[in-house]
Amino acid sequence: MPRIAYVNGRYVPHAQARVHVEDRGYQFGDGVYEVCEIRQGALVDERRHLDRLDRSLRELRIRQPMSRAALSHVLRETVRRNRVRDGLVYLQVTRGVAPRDHGFPAGEVDPALVVTAKSVDPVKSAGAAEAGIAVITVPDNRWERVDIKTVALLPNVLARQAAAEAGAAEAWFVDAKGYVTEGSSTNAWIIDGEGHMITRSADRGILRGITRSVVVDVLASEGLELVERAFTVEEAKRAREAFVTSATKLVTPVVQIDGQAIGNGRPGAIALRLRSLYHKHAEIPA
Ligand code: PMP
């Protein structure tokens, strides 16, 4: 079954999907994106992802490529045409195509929209969660506006590559004061000896993950105590449990930080429980 991509108004074979050389996303990273989980054919937490997309676009003063209803239709149609039952849908909006010049293009330039979808084997991702992942820590050398979900991801790319070269699955960024900010594509959590669920406040220095927000709801329903504050790498290494959250990894236990085992070195029971409860709290159309 050939994969299909949506590119600026057309559904085209994935292998032939192209954007212009002067697309501002290609030349400047001048664009934003979202990744949404697809579960049993349904988009998980679409509303929250599209709300965050709206915010990212507003912050960068990029126009909406189309109405929410139309965008929602394109997402669904891309999922349908690719026959994805479990997987991910990716959408990207850039400021559009214009002669290369750093400042915004003069006049009305249409934003460019690309949507792709791919299948992910749910058994494989569940297996990864049951094994737990190793993370390394790297200095957070990103810009200040990491709250915007921009496609300019070079520090994240380098961090993730460093993780891969160290045999780890994720890299946690650490700020100048020694506090963990977040992962290269995940939010970071620890559980301390008293059972506090600790994650950095989303006010500054991190992306407000949709999965993070849903997990906050899960904690409330489970009577687990949320503490939104920064934690250090040393604290994380002493934690009872650690885990990451993202639409791609859902809740995935961390079993090693910089080569040091967390807890008993096996996935934490609370993290696995949060993972199992996750979809009860996410918004999924019937
Ligand atoms: N932080 C960063 C830097 C990310 O790229 C992501 C994934 N998009 C997340 C956190 C997690 O966000 P979400 O739960 O919305 O996938």
Coordinates of C-alpha atoms and ligand atoms in Angstrom, one line a residue:
M1 CA 0.0 0.0 0.0
P2 CA 1.7 3.3 -1.1
R3 CA 2.0 6.0 1.5
I4 CA 0.2 9.3 0.8
A5 CA 1.2 12.7 1.9
Y6 CA -0.9 15.9 1.9
V7 CA 1.1 18.8 0.4
N8 CA -0.4 22.2 -0.1
G9 CA -3.8 21.1 -1.2
R10 CA -3.0 17.8 -2.9
Y11 CA -2.7 14.2 -1.8
V12 CA 0.4 12.8 -3.4
P13 CA 2.4 9.6 -3.2
H14 CA 4.8 10.0 -0.3
A15 CA 7.9 9.3 -2.4
Q16 CA 7.0 12.2 -4.7
A17 CA 5.9 14.6 -2.0
R18 CA 7.9 17.9 -2.4
V19 CA 8.1 21.4 -1.1
H20 CA 9.6 24.4 -2.9
V21 CA 13.4 25.1 -2.4
E22 CA 12.3 28.6 -1.1
D23 CA 9.9 27.2 1.5
R24 CA 10.7 29.2 4.6
G25 CA 10.6 26.0 6.7
Y26 CA 13.3 24.5 4.5
Q27 CA 15.5 27.7 4.5
F28 CA 15.0 29.2 8.0
G29 CA 13.1 26.6 10.1
D30 CA 10.4 29.2 9.9
G31 CA 7.5 26.9 10.7
V32 CA 5.7 24.9 13.4
Y33 CA 4.4 21.3 13.7
E34 CA 2.4 18.9 15.7
V35 CA 2.4 15.2 16.2
C36 CA -0.8 13.4 17.2
E37 CA -1.2 9.8 18.2
I38 CA -3.6 7.7 16.2
R39 CA -5.2 4.9 18.2
Q40 CA -7.6 2.4 16.7
G41 CA -8.1 4.8 13.8
A42 CA -9.0 7.8 16.0
L43 CA -6.9 10.9 16.6
V44 CA -6.0 11.2 20.3
D45 CA -6.3 14.7 21.8
E46 CA -6.7 16.4 18.5
R47 CA -8.4 19.5 20.1
R48 CA -5.5 20.1 22.4
H49 CA -2.9 19.6 19.7
L50 CA -4.7 22.0 17.4
D51 CA -5.1 24.6 20.2
R52 CA -1.3 24.4 20.7
L53 CA -0.8 24.7 16.9
D54 CA -2.9 27.9 17.0
R55 CA -0.8 29.3 19.8
S56 CA 2.5 28.4 18.0
L57 CA 1.2 30.1 14.8
R58 CA 0.1 33.2 16.7
E59 CA 3.4 33.5 18.5
L60 CA 5.3 33.5 15.2
R61 CA 2.6 35.5 13.3
I62 CA 2.1 32.8 10.7
R63 CA -1.4 32.7 9.3
Q64 CA -3.7 29.8 9.7
P65 CA -3.4 27.6 6.6
M66 CA -7.1 26.8 6.7
S67 CA -10.0 26.6 9.2
R68 CA -9.8 24.1 12.0
A69 CA -12.7 22.1 10.5
A70 CA -10.8 21.9 7.2
L71 CA -7.5 21.0 8.9
S72 CA -9.2 18.4 10.9
H73 CA -10.6 16.9 7.7
V74 CA -7.2 16.8 6.1
L75 CA -5.7 15.1 9.2
R76 CA -8.5 12.4 9.1
E77 CA -8.2 12.0 5.3
T78 CA -4.5 11.5 5.5
V79 CA -4.9 8.9 8.2
R80 CA -7.6 7.2 6.1
R81 CA -5.7 7.2 2.9
N82 CA -2.7 5.7 4.6
R83 CA -4.9 3.1 6.4
V84 CA -3.3 3.9 9.7
R85 CA -5.0 2.2 12.6
D86 CA -2.3 2.8 15.2
G87 CA 0.4 5.3 14.6
L88 CA 1.1 9.0 14.3
V89 CA 0.0 11.9 12.2
Y90 CA 2.4 14.7 11.6
L91 CA 1.4 18.2 10.5
Q92 CA 3.7 21.1 9.6
V93 CA 2.9 24.7 8.7
T94 CA 5.5 27.1 7.5
R95 CA 5.4 30.7 6.6
G96 CA 5.3 29.7 3.0
V97 CA 7.3 30.2 -0.1
A98 CA 9.0 33.5 -0.8
P99 CA 12.3 34.9 -2.2
R100 CA 15.0 34.3 0.4
D101 CA 15.2 37.2 2.8
H102 CA 15.3 36.9 6.6
G103 CA 12.4 39.3 7.3
F104 CA 8.8 38.2 6.8
P105 CA 7.8 38.2 3.1
A106 CA 6.0 41.3 1.9
G107 CA 2.4 40.9 0.9
E108 CA 0.1 38.0 1.4
V109 CA 2.0 34.7 1.2
D110 CA 0.1 31.5 1.7
P111 CA 1.4 29.4 4.6
A112 CA 2.5 25.9 3.4
L113 CA 0.9 22.8 5.0
V114 CA 2.2 19.3 4.9
V115 CA 0.5 16.3 6.6
T116 CA 1.9 12.8 6.8
A117 CA 0.8 9.7 8.7
K118 CA 2.5 6.5 9.5
S119 CA 1.7 3.2 11.3
V120 CA 3.5 2.3 14.5
D121 CA 3.2 -1.3 15.8
P122 CA 1.6 -0.8 19.2
V123 CA 3.1 -4.1 20.5
K124 CA 6.6 -2.8 19.7
S125 CA 6.0 0.5 21.5
A126 CA 4.5 -1.3 24.5
G127 CA 7.6 -3.5 24.5
A128 CA 9.8 -0.5 24.7
A129 CA 7.9 0.9 27.6
E130 CA 8.1 -2.5 29.4
A131 CA 11.9 -2.5 29.0
G132 CA 12.3 1.2 30.0
I133 CA 14.8 3.5 28.3
A134 CA 18.2 5.0 29.1
V135 CA 18.7 8.7 28.9
I136 CA 21.8 10.9 28.9
T137 CA 22.0 14.5 30.0
V138 CA 23.3 17.3 27.8
P139 CA 23.5 21.1 28.2
D140 CA 20.4 22.9 27.2
N141 CA 21.7 25.2 24.4
R142 CA 18.3 26.1 22.9
W143 CA 16.8 29.5 22.4
E144 CA 14.3 30.9 25.0
R145 CA 11.1 30.3 23.1
V146 CA 11.1 26.5 23.4
D147 CA 7.4 26.9 24.4
I148 CA 6.7 27.3 20.6
K149 CA 6.6 24.0 18.7
T150 CA 8.9 25.1 15.9
V151 CA 10.5 22.9 13.3
A152 CA 13.8 24.5 14.1
L153 CA 15.1 21.5 16.1
L154 CA 18.8 21.5 15.5
P155 CA 19.8 21.3 19.2
N156 CA 17.2 18.6 19.7
V157 CA 18.6 16.7 16.7
L158 CA 22.2 16.9 18.1
A159 CA 21.1 15.9 21.6
R160 CA 19.2 12.9 20.3
Q161 CA 22.2 11.8 18.2
A162 CA 24.4 12.1 21.2
A163 CA 22.0 9.9 23.1
A164 CA 22.0 7.3 20.3
E165 CA 25.8 7.3 20.2
A166 CA 25.8 6.7 23.9
G167 CA 23.4 3.8 23.5
A168 CA 20.5 5.8 25.0
A169 CA 17.0 6.5 23.7
E170 CA 16.6 10.1 24.8
A171 CA 18.7 13.1 26.0
W172 CA 17.5 15.3 28.8
F173 CA 18.5 19.0 28.5
V174 CA 20.0 20.6 31.6
D175 CA 19.9 24.4 32.2
A176 CA 22.8 26.5 33.3
K177 CA 21.9 25.9 37.0
G178 CA 21.9 22.1 36.7
Y179 CA 18.2 21.6 36.5
V180 CA 16.6 19.3 33.9
T181 CA 14.4 21.2 31.5
E182 CA 13.0 18.5 29.2
G183 CA 13.9 15.8 26.8
S184 CA 14.8 16.3 23.1
S185 CA 11.3 15.4 22.2
T186 CA 9.7 14.5 25.5
N187 CA 8.8 16.0 28.9
A188 CA 10.8 14.7 31.9
W189 CA 9.4 13.5 35.2
I190 CA 10.7 12.0 38.4
I191 CA 9.0 10.4 41.5
D192 CA 10.8 11.1 44.7
G193 CA 11.0 8.9 47.8
E194 CA 7.8 10.4 49.2
G195 CA 5.9 9.7 46.0
H196 CA 5.8 13.3 44.8
M197 CA 5.3 13.4 41.0
I198 CA 7.8 16.1 40.0
T199 CA 8.0 17.8 36.6
R200 CA 9.2 21.2 35.6
S201 CA 6.5 23.9 35.4
A202 CA 5.5 24.6 31.8
D203 CA 5.7 28.4 32.4
R204 CA 9.2 28.7 31.1
G205 CA 12.0 26.6 29.5
I206 CA 9.9 23.7 28.2
L207 CA 7.2 22.8 25.7
R208 CA 3.8 22.3 27.3
G209 CA 3.4 18.7 26.3
I210 CA -0.1 17.5 25.6
T211 CA 0.8 14.2 27.1
R212 CA 2.2 16.0 30.1
S213 CA -1.2 17.8 30.5
V214 CA -3.1 14.5 30.3
V215 CA -0.8 12.9 32.8
V216 CA -1.5 15.8 35.2
D217 CA -5.2 14.8 34.9
V218 CA -4.4 11.1 35.5
L219 CA -2.5 12.1 38.7
A220 CA -5.5 14.0 40.0
S221 CA -7.8 11.0 39.5
E222 CA -5.3 8.7 41.1
G223 CA -4.7 10.9 44.1
L224 CA -1.0 11.3 43.3
E225 CA 0.6 14.5 44.3
L226 CA 1.9 16.7 41.5
V227 CA 4.8 19.0 42.3
E228 CA 5.6 21.4 39.4
R229 CA 9.1 22.4 40.0
A230 CA 12.6 22.0 38.4
F231 CA 14.7 19.1 39.6
T232 CA 18.4 18.6 39.3
V233 CA 20.2 15.7 37.6
E234 CA 21.5 14.5 41.0
E235 CA 17.9 14.4 42.3
A236 CA 16.8 12.5 39.2
K237 CA 19.5 9.9 39.7
R238 CA 18.3 9.4 43.3
A239 CA 14.7 9.2 42.3
R240 CA 12.5 6.2 43.0
E241 CA 11.2 6.4 39.4
A242 CA 11.7 8.5 36.3
F243 CA 9.8 8.7 33.1
V244 CA 9.2 10.7 29.9
T245 CA 6.0 11.7 28.2
S246 CA 5.1 12.5 24.6
A247 CA 2.5 11.7 22.0
T248 CA 5.0 9.3 20.5
K249 CA 6.3 7.6 23.7
L250 CA 3.1 8.2 25.8
V251 CA 4.4 7.4 29.3
T252 CA 7.8 5.6 29.0
P253 CA 9.8 4.6 32.1
V254 CA 13.4 5.8 32.4
V255 CA 15.6 3.1 33.9
Q256 CA 19.0 4.7 33.5
I257 CA 20.4 8.3 33.6
D258 CA 23.9 8.9 32.4
G259 CA 24.6 5.2 32.9
Q260 CA 23.3 5.1 36.5
A261 CA 20.3 2.9 37.3
I262 CA 17.2 4.5 38.6
G263 CA 15.4 2.8 41.5
N264 CA 16.0 -0.9 41.0
G265 CA 16.9 -0.4 37.4
R266 CA 13.6 -1.7 36.1
P267 CA 10.6 0.3 34.9
G268 CA 8.7 1.9 37.8
A269 CA 5.3 0.6 38.8
I270 CA 3.7 4.0 39.0
A271 CA 5.0 5.0 35.5
L272 CA 3.6 1.8 34.0
R273 CA 0.3 2.4 35.8
L274 CA 0.1 5.9 34.4
R275 CA 0.7 4.5 31.0
S276 CA -2.0 2.0 31.3
L277 CA -4.5 4.7 32.4
Y278 CA -3.4 7.2 29.9
H279 CA -6.1 6.7 27.2
K280 CA -8.9 6.8 29.7
H281 CA -8.1 10.5 30.3
A282 CA -7.1 11.5 26.7
E283 CA -9.8 12.9 24.4
I284 CA -10.6 10.2 21.9
P285 CA -13.7 10.3 19.7
A286 CA -15.9 7.2 20.0
Ligands
PMP1 N1 9.2 18.5 24.6 C1 9.6 18.6 23.4 C2 10.9 19.4 23.1 C3 9.0 17.9 22.3 O1 9.4 18.0 21.1 C4 7.8 17.1 22.6 C5 7.1 16.3 21.6 N2 6.5 17.1 20.6 C6 7.3 17.1 24.0 C7 8.0 17.8 24.9 C8 6.1 16.3 24.3 O2 5.0 17.0 23.8 P1 3.6 16.1 23.5 O3 3.3 15.4 24.8 O4 2.6 17.2 23.1 O5 4.0 15.2 22.4

